[in-house]
C-alpha positions as a Python dict, from the first residue, in 0.01 Angstrom:
ca = {
    (1, 'M'): (0, 0, 0),
    (2, 'P'): (265, -77, -258),
    (3, 'N'): (570, 140, -262),
    (4, 'H'): (559, 397, -541),
    (5, 'R'): (892, 501, -692),
    (6, 'K'): (952, 801, -910),
    (7, 'V'): (1068, 686, -1253),
    (8, 'I'): (1259, 927, -1478),
    (9, 'R'): (1240, 825, -1840),
    (10, 'F'): (1573, 865, -2023),
    (11, 'P'): (1519, 1034, -2358),
    (12, 'E'): (1520, 793, -2651),
    (13, 'S'): (1663, 1056, -2886),
    (14, 'G'): (2042, 1086, -2893),
    (15, 'R'): (2013, 1458, -2964),
    (16, 'E'): (1793, 1508, -2658),
    (17, 'R'): (2035, 1309, -2439),
    (18, 'R'): (2327, 1523, -2558),
    (19, 'R'): (2125, 1841, -2488),
    (20, 'I'): (2051, 1729, -2133),
    (21, 'L'): (2421, 1648, -2071),
    (22, 'R'): (2536, 1984, -2209),
    (23, 'Q'): (2288, 2166, -1983),
    (24, 'S'): (2369, 1959, -1674),
    (25, 'E'): (2437, 2139, -1348),
    (26, 'D'): (2741, 1914, -1296),
    (27, 'P'): (3043, 2071, -1479),
    (28, 'R'): (3206, 1730, -1511),
    (29, 'L'): (2914, 1602, -1717),
    (30, 'R'): (2922, 1913, -1935),
    (31, 'L'): (3298, 1868, -1992),
    (32, 'A'): (3258, 1497, -2071),
    (33, 'S'): (2985, 1579, -2323),
    (34, 'V'): (3202, 1837, -2498),
    (35, 'L'): (3503, 1603, -2510),
    (36, 'A'): (3296, 1315, -2646),
    (37, 'S'): (3154, 1534, -2920),
    (38, 'A'): (3498, 1672, -3011),
    (39, 'S'): (3648, 1323, -3020),
    (40, 'G'): (3379, 1207, -3257),
    (41, 'W'): (3438, 1492, -3499),
    (42, 'L'): (3817, 1446, -3483),
    (43, 'F'): (3780, 1075, -3559),
    (44, 'A'): (3556, 1152, -3856),
    (45, 'L'): (3807, 1409, -3986),
    (46, 'A'): (4098, 1165, -3945),
    (47, 'L'): (3902, 895, -4129),
    (48, 'V'): (3829, 1130, -4420),
    (49, 'L'): (4196, 1238, -4443),
    (50, 'F'): (4310, 874, -4433),
    (51, 'L'): (4072, 779, -4714),
    (52, 'I'): (4188, 1074, -4925),
    (53, 'T'): (4558, 997, -4868),
    (54, 'N'): (4530, 620, -4921),
    (55, 'Y'): (4255, 600, -5179),
    (56, 'R'): (4466, 358, -5388),
    (57, 'L'): (4425, 93, -5118),
    (58, 'F'): (4052, 82, -5184),
    (59, 'T'): (4052, 32, -5557),
    (60, 'P'): (3888, -293, -5675),
    (61, 'D'): (4226, -448, -5766),
    (62, 'S'): (4383, -361, -5428),
    (63, 'L'): (4084, -492, -5232),
    (64, 'R'): (4077, -810, -5438),
    (65, 'S'): (4449, -863, -5377),
    (66, 'L'): (4410, -797, -5003),
    (67, 'F'): (4122, -1044, -4957),
    (68, 'T'): (4301, -1305, -5168),
    (69, 'S'): (4616, -1268, -4955),
    (70, 'L'): (4418, -1300, -4630),
    (71, 'A'): (4238, -1609, -4754),
    (72, 'A'): (4559, -1770, -4875),
    (73, 'G'): (4739, -1682, -4554),
    (74, 'M'): (4481, -1874, -4349),
    (75, 'Q'): (4521, -2175, -4577),
    (76, 'T'): (4902, -2184, -4599),
    (77, 'T'): (5049, -2531, -4557),
    (78, 'T'): (5400, -2658, -4514),
    (79, 'S'): (5407, -2799, -4865),
    (80, 'D'): (5335, -2470, -5045),
    (81, 'A'): (5554, -2249, -4826),
    (82, 'A'): (5883, -2362, -4983),
    (83, 'T'): (5836, -2218, -5333),
    (84, 'I'): (5742, -1889, -5492),
    (85, 'E'): (5606, -1951, -5840),
    (86, 'Y'): (5673, -1672, -6089),
    (87, 'A'): (5341, -1542, -6219),
    (88, 'S'): (5458, -1536, -6582),
    (89, 'G'): (5703, -1825, -6551),
    (90, 'S'): (6016, -1608, -6573),
    (91, 'I'): (6195, -1311, -6416),
    (92, 'I'): (6452, -1051, -6514),
    (93, 'D'): (6548, -919, -6170),
    (94, 'A'): (6441, -993, -5810),
    (95, 'E'): (6506, -888, -5450),
    (96, 'L'): (6370, -1001, -5113),
    (97, 'F'): (6081, -795, -4978),
    (98, 'G'): (5846, -838, -4683),
    (99, 'G'): (5907, -1207, -4625),
    (100, 'G'): (5864, -1277, -4995),
    (101, 'L'): (6002, -1164, -5328),
    (102, 'A'): (5971, -849, -5537),
    (103, 'Y'): (6051, -928, -5898),
    (104, 'V'): (6004, -800, -6250),
    (105, 'D'): (5951, -979, -6577),
    (106, 'S'): (5924, -823, -6921),
    (107, 'D'): (5623, -604, -6840),
    (108, 'T'): (5508, -640, -6475),
    (109, 'L'): (5627, -575, -6120),
    (110, 'Y'): (5517, -844, -5874),
    (111, 'V'): (5531, -881, -5497),
    (112, 'S'): (5475, -1246, -5406),
    (113, 'K'): (5466, -1447, -5084),
    (114, 'P'): (5573, -1809, -5031),
    (115, 'N'): (5206, -1914, -5034),
    (116, 'G'): (5173, -1867, -5408),
    (117, 'V'): (4966, -1546, -5397),
    (118, 'N'): (5072, -1221, -5563),
    (119, 'Q'): (5019, -926, -5330),
    (120, 'L'): (5099, -675, -5603),
    (121, 'S'): (5082, -693, -5980),
    (122, 'F'): (5171, -360, -6142),
    (123, 'Q'): (5197, -322, -6517),
    (124, 'L'): (5521, -175, -6657),
    (125, 'S'): (5621, -68, -7005),
    (126, 'Y'): (5994, -117, -6950),
    (127, 'G'): (6246, -254, -7196),
    (128, 'N'): (6508, -355, -6938),
    (129, 'P'): (6358, -345, -6585),
    (130, 'A'): (6552, -363, -6258),
    (131, 'V'): (6431, -375, -5898),
    (132, 'E'): (6568, -250, -5564),
    (133, 'T'): (6401, -286, -5222),
    (134, 'S'): (6406, -130, -4875),
    (135, 'N'): (6224, -254, -4564),
    (136, 'S'): (5889, -112, -4676),
    (137, 'L'): (5915, -1, -5040),
    (138, 'V'): (6011, -134, -5383),
    (139, 'L'): (6182, 67, -5656),
    (140, 'A'): (6149, -57, -6015),
    (141, 'Y'): (6315, 135, -6297),
    (142, 'D'): (6387, 94, -6666),
    (143, 'R'): (6759, 72, -6748),
    (144, 'G'): (6798, 268, -7069),
    (145, 'G'): (6441, 395, -7034),
    (146, 'K'): (6300, 705, -6869),
    (147, 'E'): (6055, 582, -6607),
    (148, 'A'): (6066, 452, -6250),
    (149, 'V'): (5796, 351, -6003),
    (150, 'L'): (5796, 333, -5622),
    (151, 'A'): (5550, 87, -5465),
    (152, 'N'): (5461, -76, -5135),
    (153, 'A'): (5327, -428, -5088),
    (154, 'L'): (4980, -341, -5218),
    (155, 'T'): (4994, -49, -5460),
    (156, 'D'): (5214, 204, -5637),
    (157, 'V'): (5320, 510, -5435),
    (158, 'C'): (5450, 732, -5714),
    (159, 'T'): (5581, 725, -6070),
    (160, 'V'): (5871, 935, -6197),
    (161, 'T'): (5924, 1016, -6565),
    (162, 'L'): (6259, 1166, -6668),
    (163, 'D'): (6388, 1337, -6982),
    (164, 'S'): (6708, 1128, -6994),
    (165, 'P'): (6781, 752, -6998),
    (166, 'I'): (6830, 586, -6659),
    (167, 'L'): (7165, 414, -6599),
    (168, 'S'): (7114, 286, -6244),
    (169, 'G'): (6901, 334, -5935),
    (170, 'T'): (6914, 280, -5560),
    (171, 'I'): (6670, 304, -5269),
    (172, 'G'): (6745, 412, -4911),
    (173, 'E'): (6618, 269, -4586),
    (174, 'N'): (6396, 576, -4533),
    (175, 'G'): (6219, 523, -4868),
    (176, 'G'): (6401, 793, -5063),
    (177, 'F'): (6558, 683, -5389),
    (178, 'A'): (6818, 803, -5639),
    (179, 'L'): (6840, 766, -6016),
    (180, 'V'): (7156, 811, -6225),
    (181, 'T'): (7096, 924, -6583),
    (182, 'D'): (7287, 965, -6906),
    (183, 'E'): (7226, 1339, -6926),
    (184, 'S'): (7201, 1536, -7249),
    (185, 'G'): (7457, 1820, -7247),
    (186, 'F'): (7643, 1657, -6957),
    (187, 'K'): (7824, 1329, -6899),
    (188, 'T'): (7584, 1205, -6630),
    (189, 'A'): (7348, 1329, -6360),
    (190, 'V'): (7196, 1207, -6035),
    (191, 'R'): (6862, 1296, -5881),
    (192, 'V'): (6737, 1204, -5535),
    (193, 'Y'): (6362, 1180, -5470),
    (194, 'N'): (6157, 1146, -5152),
    (195, 'D'): (5887, 885, -5098),
    (196, 'H'): (5613, 1150, -5070),
    (197, 'G'): (5496, 1176, -5428),
    (198, 'G'): (5845, 1132, -5573),
    (199, 'E'): (5944, 1495, -5529),
    (200, 'P'): (6310, 1571, -5621),
    (201, 'V'): (6519, 1686, -5324),
    (202, 'F'): (6865, 1690, -5485),
    (203, 'T'): (7002, 1718, -5840),
    (204, 'W'): (7360, 1720, -5965),
    (205, 'Q'): (7454, 1733, -6333),
    (206, 'T'): (7821, 1689, -6414),
    (207, 'S'): (8034, 1745, -6724),
    (208, 'K'): (8335, 1594, -6546),
    (209, 'Y'): (8230, 1254, -6410),
    (210, 'Y'): (8071, 934, -6532),
    (211, 'I'): (7866, 817, -6234),
    (212, 'Q'): (7873, 439, -6196),
    (213, 'A'): (7676, 382, -5876),
    (214, 'A'): (7501, 571, -5597),
    (215, 'A'): (7409, 497, -5234),
    (216, 'L'): (7193, 675, -4976),
    (217, 'S'): (7283, 679, -4607),
    (218, 'P'): (7044, 504, -4364),
    (219, 'D'): (6930, 838, -4221),
    (220, 'G'): (6866, 974, -4571),
    (221, 'N'): (7089, 1278, -4521),
    (222, 'Y'): (7389, 1183, -4736),
    (223, 'L'): (7460, 1055, -5086),
    (224, 'A'): (7771, 864, -5196),
    (225, 'L'): (7864, 852, -5565),
    (226, 'L'): (8110, 613, -5724),
    (227, 'A'): (8237, 781, -6043),
    (228, 'F'): (8534, 813, -6272),
    (229, 'R'): (8679, 1100, -6473),
    (230, 'Q'): (8939, 1128, -6744),
    (231, 'D'): (9275, 1265, -6634),
    (232, 'G'): (9468, 1307, -6959),
    (233, 'V'): (9487, 959, -7111),
    (234, 'E'): (9414, 787, -6778),
    (235, 'L'): (9090, 720, -6597),
    (236, 'C'): (9069, 815, -6229),
    (237, 'S'): (8796, 672, -6004),
    (238, 'E'): (8668, 875, -5711),
    (239, 'L'): (8417, 843, -5429),
    (240, 'L'): (8218, 1162, -5372),
    (241, 'F'): (8005, 1243, -5068),
    (242, 'W'): (7719, 1493, -5075),
    (243, 'R'): (7503, 1636, -4799),
    (244, 'L'): (7149, 1639, -4937),
    (245, 'K'): (7019, 1931, -4728),
    (246, 'R'): (7219, 2214, -4884),
    (247, 'R'): (7175, 2548, -5056),
    (248, 'Q'): (7108, 2552, -5429),
    (249, 'D'): (7430, 2745, -5494),
    (250, 'E'): (7643, 2473, -5330),
    (251, 'Q'): (7772, 2265, -5621),
    (252, 'E'): (8085, 2108, -5472),
    (253, 'A'): (8095, 1769, -5300),
    (254, 'D'): (8147, 1771, -4923),
    (255, 'A'): (8431, 1517, -4952),
    (256, 'V'): (8617, 1331, -5228),
    (257, 'Y'): (8833, 1019, -5196),
    (258, 'S'): (9052, 906, -5486),
    (259, 'L'): (9042, 537, -5582),
    (260, 'G'): (9316, 573, -5840),
    (261, 'S'): (9286, 365, -6156),
    (262, 'A'): (9059, 103, -5997),
    (263, 'L'): (8735, 27, -6179),
    (264, 'G'): (8443, 75, -5940),
    (265, 'Y'): (8163, -182, -5913),
    (266, 'A'): (7938, -84, -5622),
    (267, 'V'): (7905, 139, -5315),
    (268, 'K'): (7690, 107, -5003),
    (269, 'F'): (7664, 287, -4668),
    (270, 'L'): (7734, 51, -4378),
    (271, 'N'): (7611, 322, -4141),
    (272, 'S'): (7542, 693, -4166),
    (273, 'S'): (7912, 782, -4157),
    (274, 'T'): (8093, 502, -4346),
    (275, 'A'): (8063, 370, -4702),
    (276, 'A'): (8198, 43, -4842),
    (277, 'V'): (8328, 40, -5199),
    (278, 'M'): (8402, -256, -5425),
    (279, 'T'): (8642, -225, -5719),
    (280, 'D'): (8839, -459, -5942),
    (281, 'H'): (9137, -398, -5710),
    (282, 'G'): (8950, -500, -5394),
    (283, 'A'): (8736, -341, -5124),
    (284, 'C'): (8781, -29, -4912),
    (285, 'L'): (8595, 158, -4639),
    (286, 'V'): (8580, 538, -4646),
    (287, 'T'): (8416, 781, -4404),
    (288, 'R'): (8191, 1051, -4545),
    (289, 'K'): (8467, 1298, -4461),
    (290, 'G'): (8688, 1125, -4719),
    (291, 'V'): (8909, 935, -4472),
    (292, 'L'): (9018, 578, -4552),
    (293, 'L'): (8939, 328, -4275),
    (294, 'G'): (9068, 6, -4429),
    (295, 'T'): (9128, -190, -4747),
    (296, 'D'): (9131, -548, -4868),
    (297, 'E'): (9340, -560, -5183),
    (298, 'V'): (9280, -834, -5439),
    (299, 'P'): (9528, -913, -5721),
    (300, 'P'): (9395, -824, -6067),
    (301, 'G'): (9192, -1110, -6213),
    (302, 'D'): (9148, -1292, -5880),
    (303, 'L'): (8821, -1135, -5771),
    (304, 'I'): (8529, -1381, -5781),
    (305, 'G'): (8250, -1196, -5604),
    (306, 'Y'): (8146, -975, -5313),
    (307, 'A'): (7851, -912, -5083),
    (308, 'F'): (7765, -629, -4844),
    (309, 'C'): (7647, -722, -4495),
    (310, 'D'): (7581, -547, -4162),
    (311, 'R'): (7937, -611, -4043),
    (312, 'G'): (8118, -493, -4356),
    (313, 'I'): (8188, -631, -4700),
    (314, 'L'): (8268, -992, -4792),
    (315, 'V'): (8524, -1044, -5068),
    (316, 'A'): (8563, -1376, -5249),
    (317, 'S'): (8879, -1440, -5452),
    (318, 'N'): (9084, -1724, -5597),
    (319, 'A'): (9266, -1932, -5338),
    (320, 'Y'): (9613, -2077, -5370),
    (321, 'Q'): (9626, -2309, -5070),
    (322, 'G'): (9586, -2686, -5089),
    (323, 'A'): (9261, -2805, -5248),
    (324, 'A'): (9081, -2474, -5191),
    (325, 'R'): (8934, -2307, -5500),
    (326, 'C'): (8813, -1988, -5331),
    (327, 'E'): (8869, -1788, -5016),
    (328, 'I'): (8640, -1535, -4848),
    (329, 'R'): (8755, -1250, -4627),
    (330, 'L'): (8557, -992, -4431),
    (331, 'L'): (8654, -625, -4433),
    (332, 'S'): (8480, -517, -4112),
    (333, 'A'): (8308, -183, -4058),
    (334, 'N'): (8594, -76, -3828),
    (335, 'G'): (8846, -124, -4110),
    (336, 'S'): (9001, -453, -3996),
    (337, 'I'): (9030, -769, -4209),
    (338, 'S'): (8943, -1118, -4086),
    (339, 'E'): (9266, -1287, -3980),
    (340, 'E'): (9176, -1624, -4131),
    (341, 'P'): (8985, -1657, -4459),
    (342, 'L'): (8714, -1913, -4517),
    (343, 'Y'): (8837, -2165, -4773),
    (344, 'I'): (8589, -2327, -5012),
    (345, 'S'): (8688, -2630, -5216),
    (346, 'S'): (8442, -2572, -5502),
    (347, 'E'): (8375, -2289, -5742),
    (348, 'I'): (8151, -2007, -5617),
    (349, 'Q'): (7865, -1921, -5851),
    (350, 'H'): (7667, -1676, -5636),
    (351, 'L'): (7732, -1494, -5307),
    (352, 'S'): (7468, -1323, -5093),
    (353, 'A'): (7455, -1180, -4739),
    (354, 'D'): (7210, -1016, -4501),
    (355, 'G'): (7245, -930, -4135),
    (356, 'S'): (7517, -1151, -3990),
    (357, 'V'): (7482, -1451, -4225),
    (358, 'F'): (7590, -1516, -4580),
    (359, 'G'): (7545, -1793, -4831),
    (360, 'A'): (7769, -1924, -5108),
    (361, 'L'): (7610, -2112, -5394),
    (362, 'T'): (7880, -2338, -5537),
    (363, 'T'): (7910, -2623, -5782),
    (364, 'D'): (7873, -2857, -5480),
    (365, 'G'): (7555, -2697, -5343),
    (366, 'L'): (7458, -2427, -5096),
    (367, 'Q'): (7672, -2340, -4793),
    (368, 'V'): (7555, -2092, -4528),
    (369, 'Y'): (7795, -1924, -4283),
    (370, 'S'): (7786, -1697, -3980),
    (371, 'V'): (7971, -1367, -4021),
    (372, 'S'): (8005, -1317, -3645),
    (373, 'S'): (8138, -1663, -3552),
    (374, 'W'): (8300, -1718, -3895),
    (375, 'N'): (8192, -2082, -3931),
    (376, 'E'): (7954, -2292, -4139),
    (377, 'L'): (7594, -2306, -4015),
    (378, 'W'): (7442, -2553, -4260),
    (379, 'T'): (7476, -2689, -4611),
    (380, 'N'): (7252, -2841, -4878),
    (381, 'H'): (7408, -3037, -5162),
    (382, 'T'): (7082, -3068, -5358),
    (383, 'V'): (7084, -2701, -5461),
    (384, 'T'): (7225, -2694, -5814),
    (385, 'G'): (7162, -2520, -6144),
    (386, 'A'): (7031, -2194, -5990),
    (387, 'R'): (7059, -1853, -6153),
    (388, 'G'): (7076, -1648, -5832),
    (389, 'L'): (7078, -1643, -5452),
    (390, 'R'): (6921, -1408, -5196),
    (391, 'M'): (6983, -1456, -4823),
    (392, 'D'): (6774, -1305, -4545),
    (393, 'S'): (6892, -1219, -4194),
    (394, 'S'): (6742, -1536, -4043),
    (395, 'G'): (6971, -1757, -4252),
    (396, 'T'): (6698, -1859, -4497),
    (397, 'A'): (6813, -1897, -4857),
    (398, 'Y'): (6594, -1789, -5149),
    (399, 'V'): (6738, -1965, -5453),
    (400, 'L'): (6631, -1824, -5789),
    (401, 'Y'): (6564, -2069, -6070),
    (402, 'G'): (6433, -2006, -6419),
    (403, 'S'): (6065, -2056, -6337),
    (404, 'D'): (6044, -2027, -5957),
    (405, 'C'): (6219, -1932, -5635),
    (406, 'R'): (6285, -2219, -5391),
    (407, 'I'): (6326, -2150, -5020),
    (408, 'F'): (6575, -2347, -4812),
    (409, 'R'): (6605, -2334, -4433),
    (410, 'H'): (6829, -2506, -4184),
}
């Protein structure tokens, strides 16, 4: 006689299988069934929330840009990875972003990669656009206009419309950004916005100061303002520090450092507690408590250029030694000055730094140096006639020309 086995048919219906598991005598099976069901509902809820929050990523233009970028990325060759072609054949301003370039022309913000594909193309109606970048976001604003836009590599994040003309803008590492305006009824004003819908988190309107530049600390908690005021018939420049998380009735700066009669150019936080300032009298480092750490004074009329880097601020000035035309010194973040300057025998046209490397575009070509070892890394004498230079932390040089950006590596 053949052996007869009892065969239990497993229900074909998923609902019936779940019912059997929920009614099982084994508590472990009942618990596993409940957890599996809860996980499924939580995943569905998370997916719905993600789609609601990031709906811009799924517009036809964004999807088309994403698929085009993926296709181009798989087809990238060595020959087309050395140039970024400007979509309209020209630019007004540009900064490095995401291994490529974020740039603006007369009416569009672009984010482009070295493979010739535009990741982002966002229409602007700006008369005089400018662009600033952080690690993950791009800020474009209209100098003299009243609008600014924050974007990532694929789409716009938020748009801000003001009532007063914008003088300058800056973006922090955490995505927050600040806009300085020519304020009606005041001399100037500054507003700081977050990256979550462009909500304002700080506003200061002043009848005393003309704000020239602003900087946000890496942690996003502090704001530094480079401004000047009129003291009788003289102008006095000052560096003001503000804590952003404060009560509305607190209208005084947390610290103020006087720069005297120097004309301020730029300010940047080197870390969350120290800011570097560049003026026509040289560079200085000031803590956010208003304490001077160090200075590098430059005689009036000798300043050629400057560049902020991770280790401090590089200052290029006229040289008066032998055949040297220029000299570069480093004012380090600890307040000390490099003992020996770097002498360059040709005229510096552009200076750029990132991380621990910097490049000098001269009449003889491109020269790239190490900030840490203070020596030349490589040079290229074929680089001439450029209108700008952007260095990245790997030592790669992005040289801006009239119709394209050419990438040079060691």
